[in-house]
PDB file of C-alpha atoms in Angstrom:
ATOM      1  CA  MET A   1    -114.150-177.994 -76.433  1.00  0.00           C
ATOM      2  CA  SER A   2    -114.903-175.668 -79.094  1.00  0.00           C
ATOM      3  CA  HIS A   3    -116.922-173.309 -77.913  1.00  0.00           C
ATOM      4  CA  ILE A   4    -115.371-170.052 -77.779  1.00  0.00           C
ATOM      5  CA  SER A   5    -117.168-167.936 -75.048  1.00  0.00           C
ATOM      6  CA  PRO A   6    -116.877-164.232 -75.274  1.00  0.00           C
ATOM      7  CA  LYS A   7    -114.361-162.587 -72.332  1.00  0.00           C
ATOM      8  CA  SER A   8    -117.312-161.006 -70.516  1.00  0.00           C
ATOM      9  CA  THR A   9    -118.984-164.073 -69.996  1.00  0.00           C
ATOM     10  CA  TYR A  10    -115.478-165.250 -67.693  1.00  0.00           C
ATOM     11  CA  TYR A  11    -115.590-161.373 -66.453  1.00  0.00           C
ATOM     12  CA  ALA A  12    -119.223-162.158 -65.274  1.00  0.00           C
ATOM     13  CA  ILE A  13    -118.702-165.307 -63.601  1.00  0.00           C
ATOM     14  CA  PHE A  14    -115.695-164.414 -62.334  1.00  0.00           C
ATOM     15  CA  GLY A  15    -117.499-161.479 -60.349  1.00  0.00           C
ATOM     16  CA  ALA A  16    -120.131-163.484 -59.658  1.00  0.00           C
ATOM     17  CA  LEU A  17    -117.675-165.995 -57.767  1.00  0.00           C
ATOM     18  CA  MET A  18    -116.152-163.202 -55.673  1.00  0.00           C
ATOM     19  CA  ALA A  19    -119.446-161.711 -54.889  1.00  0.00           C
ATOM     20  CA  LEU A  20    -120.672-165.153 -53.265  1.00  0.00           C
ATOM     21  CA  THR A  21    -117.212-165.140 -51.594  1.00  0.00           C
ATOM     22  CA  ALA A  22    -118.395-162.039 -50.078  1.00  0.00           C
ATOM     23  CA  LEU A  23    -121.553-163.896 -49.227  1.00  0.00           C
ATOM     24  CA  THR A  24    -120.114-166.707 -47.502  1.00  0.00           C
ATOM     25  CA  VAL A  25    -117.820-164.603 -45.257  1.00  0.00           C
ATOM     26  CA  TYR A  26    -120.806-161.734 -44.184  1.00  0.00           C
ATOM     27  CA  VAL A  27    -123.148-165.029 -43.309  1.00  0.00           C
ATOM     28  CA  ALA A  28    -120.151-167.253 -41.361  1.00  0.00           C
ATOM     29  CA  PHE A  29    -119.996-163.804 -39.214  1.00  0.00           C
ATOM     30  CA  GLN A  30    -124.092-164.166 -38.310  1.00  0.00           C
ATOM     31  CA  HIS A  31    -125.258-166.141 -35.722  1.00  0.00           C
ATOM     32  CA  LEU A  32    -127.682-168.259 -37.725  1.00  0.00           C
ATOM     33  CA  GLY A  33    -127.095-171.676 -34.817  1.00  0.00           C
ATOM     34  CA  TRP A  34    -126.786-174.859 -36.983  1.00  0.00           C
ATOM     35  CA  LEU A  35    -127.623-172.966 -40.186  1.00  0.00           C
ATOM     36  CA  ASN A  36    -124.515-171.559 -40.656  1.00  0.00           C
ATOM     37  CA  PHE A  37    -122.852-174.653 -42.158  1.00  0.00           C
ATOM     38  CA  PRO A  38    -125.814-175.671 -44.411  1.00  0.00           C
ATOM     39  CA  VAL A  39    -125.622-172.452 -45.987  1.00  0.00           C
ATOM     40  CA  ALA A  40    -121.810-172.109 -46.249  1.00  0.00           C
ATOM     41  CA  ILE A  41    -121.801-175.679 -48.032  1.00  0.00           C
ATOM     42  CA  SER A  42    -124.880-174.611 -50.471  1.00  0.00           C
ATOM     43  CA  ILE A  43    -122.920-171.344 -51.561  1.00  0.00           C
ATOM     44  CA  ALA A  44    -119.760-173.569 -51.637  1.00  0.00           C
ATOM     45  CA  PHE A  45    -121.768-175.978 -53.945  1.00  0.00           C
ATOM     46  CA  LEU A  46    -123.711-172.954 -56.068  1.00  0.00           C
ATOM     47  CA  LYS A  47    -120.056-171.731 -57.317  1.00  0.00           C
ATOM     48  CA  ALA A  48    -118.485-175.519 -57.888  1.00  0.00           C
ATOM     49  CA  SER A  49    -120.973-175.673 -60.106  1.00  0.00           C
ATOM     50  CA  LEU A  50    -120.530-172.181 -61.966  1.00  0.00           C
ATOM     51  CA  VAL A  51    -117.099-173.198 -62.066  1.00  0.00           C
ATOM     52  CA  VAL A  52    -117.520-176.159 -63.680  1.00  0.00           C
ATOM     53  CA  LEU A  53    -120.217-175.383 -65.977  1.00  0.00           C
ATOM     54  CA  PHE A  54    -118.750-171.594 -67.494  1.00  0.00           C
ATOM     55  CA  PHE A  55    -114.776-172.368 -66.497  1.00  0.00           C
ATOM     56  CA  MET A  56    -114.428-176.001 -67.458  1.00  0.00           C
ATOM     57  CA  HIS A  57    -116.536-175.939 -70.291  1.00  0.00           C
ATOM     58  CA  VAL A  58    -118.815-178.993 -69.331  1.00  0.00           C
ATOM     59  CA  LYS A  59    -121.570-175.938 -70.504  1.00  0.00           C
ATOM     60  CA  TYR A  60    -120.870-176.291 -73.790  1.00  0.00           C
ATOM     61  CA  SER A  61    -119.879-180.285 -74.003  1.00  0.00           C
ATOM     62  CA  SER A  62    -121.546-183.263 -75.168  1.00  0.00           C
ATOM     63  CA  LYS A  63    -124.595-184.974 -73.407  1.00  0.00           C
ATOM     64  CA  LEU A  64    -121.613-187.734 -72.485  1.00  0.00           C
ATOM     65  CA  THR A  65    -119.101-185.151 -70.722  1.00  0.00           C
ATOM     66  CA  LYS A  66    -122.197-183.928 -68.996  1.00  0.00           C
ATOM     67  CA  LEU A  67    -123.308-187.623 -67.592  1.00  0.00           C
ATOM     68  CA  LEU A  68    -119.575-188.211 -66.880  1.00  0.00           C
ATOM     69  CA  VAL A  69    -119.372-184.936 -64.441  1.00  0.00           C
ATOM     70  CA  ALA A  70    -122.834-186.235 -62.547  1.00  0.00           C
ATOM     71  CA  SER A  71    -121.974-189.665 -62.074  1.00  0.00           C
ATOM     72  CA  THR A  72    -118.391-188.613 -60.950  1.00  0.00           C
ATOM     73  CA  PHE A  73    -119.929-186.000 -58.074  1.00  0.00           C
ATOM     74  CA  PHE A  74    -122.804-188.744 -57.372  1.00  0.00           C
ATOM     75  CA  PHE A  75    -120.325-191.337 -56.659  1.00  0.00           C
ATOM     76  CA  LEU A  76    -117.977-188.337 -54.289  1.00  0.00           C
ATOM     77  CA  ALA A  77    -121.211-187.816 -52.429  1.00  0.00           C
ATOM     78  CA  SER A  78    -121.852-191.709 -51.907  1.00  0.00           C
ATOM     79  CA  LEU A  79    -118.399-192.242 -50.614  1.00  0.00           C
ATOM     80  CA  PHE A  80    -118.597-189.361 -48.483  1.00  0.00           C
ATOM     81  CA  GLY A  81    -122.000-190.107 -47.437  1.00  0.00           C
ATOM     82  CA  LEU A  82    -121.182-193.565 -46.177  1.00  0.00           C
ATOM     83  CA  THR A  83    -118.244-192.278 -44.653  1.00  0.00           C
ATOM     84  CA  MET A  84    -120.427-190.460 -42.665  1.00  0.00           C
ATOM     85  CA  THR A  85    -122.507-192.821 -41.884  1.00  0.00           C
ATOM     86  CA  ASP A  86    -119.789-194.360 -39.817  1.00  0.00           C
ATOM     87  CA  TYR A  87    -117.886-191.135 -38.655  1.00  0.00           C
ATOM     88  CA  LEU A  88    -121.689-189.269 -37.096  1.00  0.00           C
ATOM     89  CA  SER A  89    -123.063-192.605 -35.662  1.00  0.00           C
ATOM     90  CA  ARG A  90    -119.761-193.521 -33.596  1.00  0.00           C
ATOM     91  CA  GLY A  91    -120.958-193.521 -29.808  1.00  0.00           C
ATOM     92  CA  TRP A  92    -124.715-194.650 -30.814  1.00  0.00           C
ATOM     93  CA  LEU A  93    -123.791-197.735 -29.150  1.00  0.00           C
ATOM     94  CA  THR A  94    -121.003-198.000 -26.944  1.00  0.00           C
ATOM     95  CA  SER A  95    -122.746-199.723 -23.411  1.00  0.00           C
ATOM     96  CA  PRO A  96    -123.793-203.203 -23.434  1.00  0.00           C
ATOM     97  CA  ARG A  97    -127.135-201.522 -22.500  1.00  0.00           C
ATOM     98  CA  GLY A  98    -127.255-199.783 -25.511  1.00  0.00           C
ATOM     99  CA  THR A  99    -127.264-195.925 -24.956  1.00  0.00           C
ATOM    100  CA  THR A 100    -124.263-193.694 -24.193  1.00  0.00           C
ATOM    101  CA  THR A 101    -122.663-192.832 -21.143  1.00  0.00           C
ATOM    102  CA  ALA A 102    -124.114-189.096 -22.307  1.00  0.00           C
ATOM    103  CA  GLY A 103    -127.721-190.543 -23.040  1.00  0.00           C
ATOM    104  CA  MET A 104    -127.862-192.376 -19.802  1.00  0.00           C
ATOM    105  CA  LEU A 105    -127.239-190.069 -17.394  1.00  0.00           C
ATOM    106  CA  PRO A 106    -130.801-188.252 -17.735  1.00  0.00           C
ATOM    107  CA  LYS A 107    -132.037-191.676 -16.988  1.00  0.00           C
ATOM    108  CA  LEU A 108    -129.886-192.972 -14.046  1.00  0.00           C
ATOM    109  CA  GLN A 109    -130.521-189.625 -12.351  1.00  0.00           C
ATOM    110  CA  ALA A 110    -134.424-189.755 -12.957  1.00  0.00           C
ATOM    111  CA  ALA A 111    -134.830-193.333 -12.500  1.00  0.00           C
ATOM    112  CA  GLU A 112    -136.381-194.058  -8.832  1.00  0.00           C
ATOM    113  CA  LEU A 113    -134.114-194.904  -6.222  1.00  0.00           C
ATOM    114  CA  PRO A 114    -135.477-197.232  -3.917  1.00  0.00           C
ATOM    115  CA  ALA A 115    -135.946-196.243  -0.232  1.00  0.00           C
ATOM    116  CA  VAL A 116    -132.786-196.430   1.784  1.00  0.00           C
ATOM    117  CA  SER A 117    -133.860-199.208   3.912  1.00  0.00           C
ATOM    118  CA  ALA A 118    -131.748-202.432   5.373  1.00  0.00           C
ATOM    119  CA  GLN A 119    -133.514-204.377   3.168  1.00  0.00           C
ATOM    120  CA  ALA A 120    -132.749-202.841   0.368  1.00  0.00           C
ATOM    121  CA  LEU A 121    -129.249-202.382   1.355  1.00  0.00           C
ATOM    122  CA  ALA A 122    -129.179-206.289   2.310  1.00  0.00           C
ATOM    123  CA  ASN A 123    -129.627-206.559  -1.684  1.00  0.00           C
ATOM    124  CA  PRO A 124    -128.063-204.498  -3.929  1.00  0.00           C
ATOM    125  CA  GLN A 125    -128.489-206.218  -6.692  1.00  0.00           C
ATOM    126  CA  PRO A 126    -131.759-204.462  -8.003  1.00  0.00           C
ATOM    127  CA  LEU A 127    -129.888-200.955  -7.574  1.00  0.00           C
ATOM    128  CA  PHE A 128    -125.997-202.365  -9.302  1.00  0.00           C
ATOM    129  CA  GLU A 129    -128.248-203.184 -12.236  1.00  0.00           C
ATOM    130  CA  ALA A 130    -129.895-200.292 -12.438  1.00  0.00           C
ATOM    131  CA  THR A 131    -126.932-197.490 -12.008  1.00  0.00           C
ATOM    132  CA  CYS A 132    -122.996-199.145 -12.039  1.00  0.00           C
ATOM    133  CA  GLY A 133    -123.791-202.385 -13.589  1.00  0.00           C
ATOM    134  CA  SER A 134    -124.781-200.930 -16.818  1.00  0.00           C
ATOM    135  CA  CYS A 135    -121.141-200.137 -17.412  1.00  0.00           C
ATOM    136  CA  HIS A 136    -119.456-201.794 -15.194  1.00  0.00           C
ATOM    137  CA  SER A 137    -120.075-205.585 -15.848  1.00  0.00           C
ATOM    138  CA  PHE A 138    -117.788-208.443 -16.004  1.00  0.00           C
ATOM    139  CA  THR A 139    -117.475-208.842 -20.130  1.00  0.00           C
ATOM    140  CA  THR A 140    -117.777-204.878 -20.574  1.00  0.00           C
ATOM    141  CA  LYS A 141    -116.166-203.396 -23.295  1.00  0.00           C
ATOM    142  CA  THR A 142    -116.642-200.129 -22.472  1.00  0.00           C
ATOM    143  CA  ALA A 143    -115.770-199.412 -18.862  1.00  0.00           C
ATOM    144  CA  PRO A 144    -113.176-201.120 -16.413  1.00  0.00           C
ATOM    145  CA  THR A 145    -114.841-204.307 -15.761  1.00  0.00           C
ATOM    146  CA  LEU A 146    -115.763-205.695 -11.917  1.00  0.00           C
ATOM    147  CA  ALA A 147    -112.578-207.702 -12.005  1.00  0.00           C
ATOM    148  CA  GLU A 148    -110.545-204.965 -12.817  1.00  0.00           C
ATOM    149  CA  ILE A 149    -112.207-202.285 -10.624  1.00  0.00           C
ATOM    150  CA  HIS A 150    -111.098-205.327  -8.142  1.00  0.00           C
ATOM    151  CA  ASP A 151    -107.780-205.425  -9.443  1.00  0.00           C
ATOM    152  CA  LEU A 152    -107.652-201.586  -8.372  1.00  0.00           C
ATOM    153  CA  TYR A 153    -109.147-201.159  -5.308  1.00  0.00           C
ATOM    154  CA  SER A 154    -109.127-204.702  -3.845  1.00  0.00           C
ATOM    155  CA  ASN A 155    -111.378-204.636  -0.611  1.00  0.00           C
ATOM    156  CA  ASP A 156    -110.877-200.732  -0.202  1.00  0.00           C
ATOM    157  CA  VAL A 157    -114.808-200.141  -0.561  1.00  0.00           C
ATOM    158  CA  GLU A 158    -114.064-195.892   0.849  1.00  0.00           C
ATOM    159  CA  LYS A 159    -111.708-195.412  -2.092  1.00  0.00           C
ATOM    160  CA  VAL A 160    -114.593-197.237  -5.045  1.00  0.00           C
ATOM    161  CA  VAL A 161    -116.943-194.883  -3.164  1.00  0.00           C
ATOM    162  CA  THR A 162    -115.228-191.646  -3.397  1.00  0.00           C
ATOM    163  CA  TRP A 163    -114.378-192.226  -6.894  1.00  0.00           C
ATOM    164  CA  ALA A 164    -118.065-193.046  -7.515  1.00  0.00           C
ATOM    165  CA  LYS A 165    -118.547-189.269  -5.885  1.00  0.00           C
ATOM    166  CA  ALA A 166    -116.739-187.282  -7.980  1.00  0.00           C
ATOM    167  CA  PRO A 167    -115.406-189.110 -10.738  1.00  0.00           C
ATOM    168  CA  GLN A 168    -111.637-188.604 -12.746  1.00  0.00           C
ATOM    169  CA  ARG A 169    -111.020-190.176 -16.649  1.00  0.00           C
ATOM    170  CA  LYS A 170    -107.989-191.956 -16.281  1.00  0.00           C
ATOM    171  CA  ARG A 171    -108.317-193.978 -19.200  1.00  0.00           C
ATOM    172  CA  MET A 172    -108.866-192.449 -22.446  1.00  0.00           C
ATOM    173  CA  ARG A 173    -110.707-195.125 -24.179  1.00  0.00           C
ATOM    174  CA  PHE A 174    -113.870-195.120 -22.194  1.00  0.00           C
ATOM    175  CA  GLU A 175    -116.380-192.867 -21.725  1.00  0.00           C
ATOM    176  CA  PRO A 176    -115.942-190.101 -18.830  1.00  0.00           C
ATOM    177  CA  MET A 177    -117.908-192.082 -16.113  1.00  0.00           C
ATOM    178  CA  PRO A 178    -120.694-189.831 -14.887  1.00  0.00           C
ATOM    179  CA  SER A 179    -120.997-188.884 -10.740  1.00  0.00           C
ATOM    180  CA  PHE A 180    -123.064-191.101  -8.641  1.00  0.00           C
ATOM    181  CA  ALA A 181    -122.934-188.690  -5.892  1.00  0.00           C
ATOM    182  CA  HIS A 182    -127.094-188.363  -6.308  1.00  0.00           C
ATOM    183  CA  LEU A 183    -127.129-192.027  -4.971  1.00  0.00           C
ATOM    184  CA  GLY A 184    -125.746-191.203  -1.523  1.00  0.00           C
ATOM    185  CA  ASP A 185    -123.668-192.724   0.940  1.00  0.00           C
ATOM    186  CA  ALA A 186    -125.539-195.235   2.104  1.00  0.00           C
ATOM    187  CA  ARG A 187    -126.465-196.856  -1.401  1.00  0.00           C
ATOM    188  CA  LEU A 188    -122.889-195.796  -2.242  1.00  0.00           C
ATOM    189  CA  HIS A 189    -121.305-197.956   0.360  1.00  0.00           C
ATOM    190  CA  ALA A 190    -123.399-201.132  -0.136  1.00  0.00           C
ATOM    191  CA  LEU A 191    -123.314-200.898  -4.121  1.00  0.00           C
ATOM    192  CA  ALA A 192    -119.293-200.620  -3.331  1.00  0.00           C
ATOM    193  CA  ASN A 193    -119.031-203.675  -1.044  1.00  0.00           C
ATOM    194  CA  TYR A 194    -121.535-205.741  -3.554  1.00  0.00           C
ATOM    195  CA  MET A 195    -119.129-205.142  -6.826  1.00  0.00           C
ATOM    196  CA  LEU A 196    -116.175-205.846  -4.686  1.00  0.00           C
ATOM    197  CA  GLN A 197    -117.632-209.106  -3.342  1.00  0.00           C
ATOM    198  CA  GLN A 198    -119.114-209.971  -6.913  1.00  0.00           C
ATOM    199  CA  ALA A 199    -115.501-209.503  -8.336  1.00  0.00           C
ATOM    200  CA  ALA A 200    -114.458-211.684  -5.382  1.00  0.00           C
ATOM    201  CA  GLN A 201    -116.677-214.610  -5.848  1.00  0.00           C
ATOM    202  CA  THR A 202    -116.931-214.745  -9.760  1.00  0.00           C
ATOM    203  CA  PRO A 203    -113.787-215.819 -11.409  1.00  0.00           C
ATOM    204  CA  PRO A 204    -113.858-213.855 -14.772  1.00  0.00           C
ATOM    205  CA  GLN A 205    -113.909-216.107 -17.439  1.00  0.00           C
TER     206      GLN A 205
ATOM    207  CA  VAL B   1     -94.988-173.388 -68.180  1.00  0.00           C
ATOM    208  CA  ILE B   2     -98.182-172.964 -70.754  1.00  0.00           C
ATOM    209  CA  LEU B   3     -97.173-169.639 -70.824  1.00  0.00           C
ATOM    210  CA  TRP B   4     -93.918-170.176 -71.909  1.00  0.00           C
ATOM    211  CA  MET B   5     -95.155-172.472 -74.544  1.00  0.00           C
ATOM    212  CA  ALA B   6     -97.404-169.946 -76.345  1.00  0.00           C
ATOM    213  CA  LYS B   7     -94.856-167.191 -76.267  1.00  0.00           C
ATOM    214  CA  ARG B   8     -92.997-169.966 -78.382  1.00  0.00           C
ATOM    215  CA  LYS B   9     -96.272-170.065 -80.932  1.00  0.00           C
ATOM    216  CA  ARG B  10     -96.632-173.668 -79.575  1.00  0.00           C
ATOM    217  CA  PHE B  11     -99.896-173.792 -79.650  1.00  0.00           C
ATOM    218  CA  SER B  12    -102.767-173.054 -82.690  1.00  0.00           C
ATOM    219  CA  PRO B  13    -106.456-173.389 -82.854  1.00  0.00           C
ATOM    220  CA  GLU B  14    -105.709-176.804 -84.233  1.00  0.00           C
ATOM    221  CA  TRP B  15    -103.784-177.920 -80.840  1.00  0.00           C
ATOM    222  CA  TYR B  16    -104.215-176.507 -77.558  1.00  0.00           C
ATOM    223  CA  THR B  17    -104.804-179.911 -75.741  1.00  0.00           C
ATOM    224  CA  PRO B  18    -102.055-178.585 -72.684  1.00  0.00           C
ATOM    225  CA  VAL B  19    -103.796-175.589 -72.829  1.00  0.00           C
ATOM    226  CA  GLU B  20    -107.079-177.171 -72.013  1.00  0.00           C
ATOM    227  CA  MET B  21    -105.841-179.645 -69.769  1.00  0.00           C
ATOM    228  CA  ALA B  22    -103.898-176.845 -67.209  1.00  0.00           C
ATOM    229  CA  GLY B  23    -107.051-174.385 -67.118  1.00  0.00           C
ATOM    230  CA  LEU B  24    -109.094-178.004 -66.068  1.00  0.00           C
ATOM    231  CA  TYR B  25    -106.645-179.003 -63.601  1.00  0.00           C
ATOM    232  CA  TRP B  26    -106.802-175.152 -62.383  1.00  0.00           C
ATOM    233  CA  HIS B  27    -109.788-175.044 -62.018  1.00  0.00           C
ATOM    234  CA  PHE B  28    -110.280-178.478 -59.902  1.00  0.00           C
ATOM    235  CA  VAL B  29    -108.056-177.114 -57.575  1.00  0.00           C
ATOM    236  CA  ASP B  30    -110.588-174.119 -57.460  1.00  0.00           C
ATOM    237  CA  ILE B  31    -113.113-176.249 -56.992  1.00  0.00           C
ATOM    238  CA  VAL B  32    -111.436-177.893 -53.873  1.00  0.00           C
ATOM    239  CA  TRP B  33    -110.519-174.807 -52.491  1.00  0.00           C
ATOM    240  CA  ILE B  34    -114.078-173.327 -52.761  1.00  0.00           C
ATOM    241  CA  PHE B  35    -115.125-175.927 -50.122  1.00  0.00           C
ATOM    242  CA  LEU B  36    -111.801-175.493 -48.391  1.00  0.00           C
ATOM    243  CA  PHE B  37    -112.088-172.094 -47.558  1.00  0.00           C
ATOM    244  CA  PRO B  38    -115.355-171.764 -45.831  1.00  0.00           C
ATOM    245  CA  LEU B  39    -114.690-175.311 -44.243  1.00  0.00           C
ATOM    246  CA  LEU B  40    -111.398-174.504 -42.488  1.00  0.00           C
ATOM    247  CA  TYR B  41    -111.154-170.386 -42.057  1.00  0.00           C
ATOM    248  CA  LEU B  42    -115.240-169.646 -41.759  1.00  0.00           C
ATOM    249  CA  VAL B  43    -116.731-172.345 -39.673  1.00  0.00           C
ATOM    250  CA  ASP B  44    -117.894-171.361 -36.305  1.00  0.00           C
ATOM    251  CA  ARG B  45    -116.459-167.703 -36.549  1.00  0.00           C
ATOM    252  CA  ALA B  46    -119.963-166.380 -35.924  1.00  0.00           C
ATOM    253  CA  HIS B  47    -119.011-168.172 -31.877  1.00  0.00           C
ATOM    254  CA  GLN B  48    -115.538-166.462 -31.735  1.00  0.00           C
ATOM    255  CA  VAL B  49    -116.162-163.016 -32.086  1.00  0.00           C
ATOM    256  CA  GLN B  50    -118.516-161.730 -29.652  1.00  0.00           C
TER     257      GLN B  50
END
């Protein structure tokens, strides 16, 4: 605390901070894609260290003070890091099959669809498990369960088919459902029938 | 408050703790704003101005 810095040091640091602020603003208007954020934060860290070292006199303080300041920033970073492990991993594991709706969509659309044969339509279970069943089981927490769907539509197959072709988002606690129009009417009818039957037959636990 | 105390000759080269403390707090807020400014006002600017 006893060190006295010349005024010129403070003016120089002030000038550096102003220049770096101008640089931050300039960079923010450049198209760097994902780099925009890291660059802005790096400049902010540089400015913060200038303030801590010179304006807060840490540069002229004892080693103990420096260690304390460093450990403070270490723990602050740890807490931010732990928070981010939660925040950034939200939605990684939302469906019972271990993928999000968005992650699943390309797989579902690319999946080889069984031919529309009488035989395949008579037993829609494999198709159901590859498509609707990924989210809509009896026990799912990520989408309305089969029982809920049955309660909503009772035996109206057409309404289920219409919804599957152009789903909306009624319940904000679920991720939006992708459209399954690409399955075609025949498969959708078989699926809707199958789902409503399953819900009617098997009582939910 | 610090300025007023300084005018009243309350500080000396031996005792200036409040000045130091006020300075530390001032620069703490300073650091917080160094991070807040880009995060609040500059994030995504490149996309807003086309």
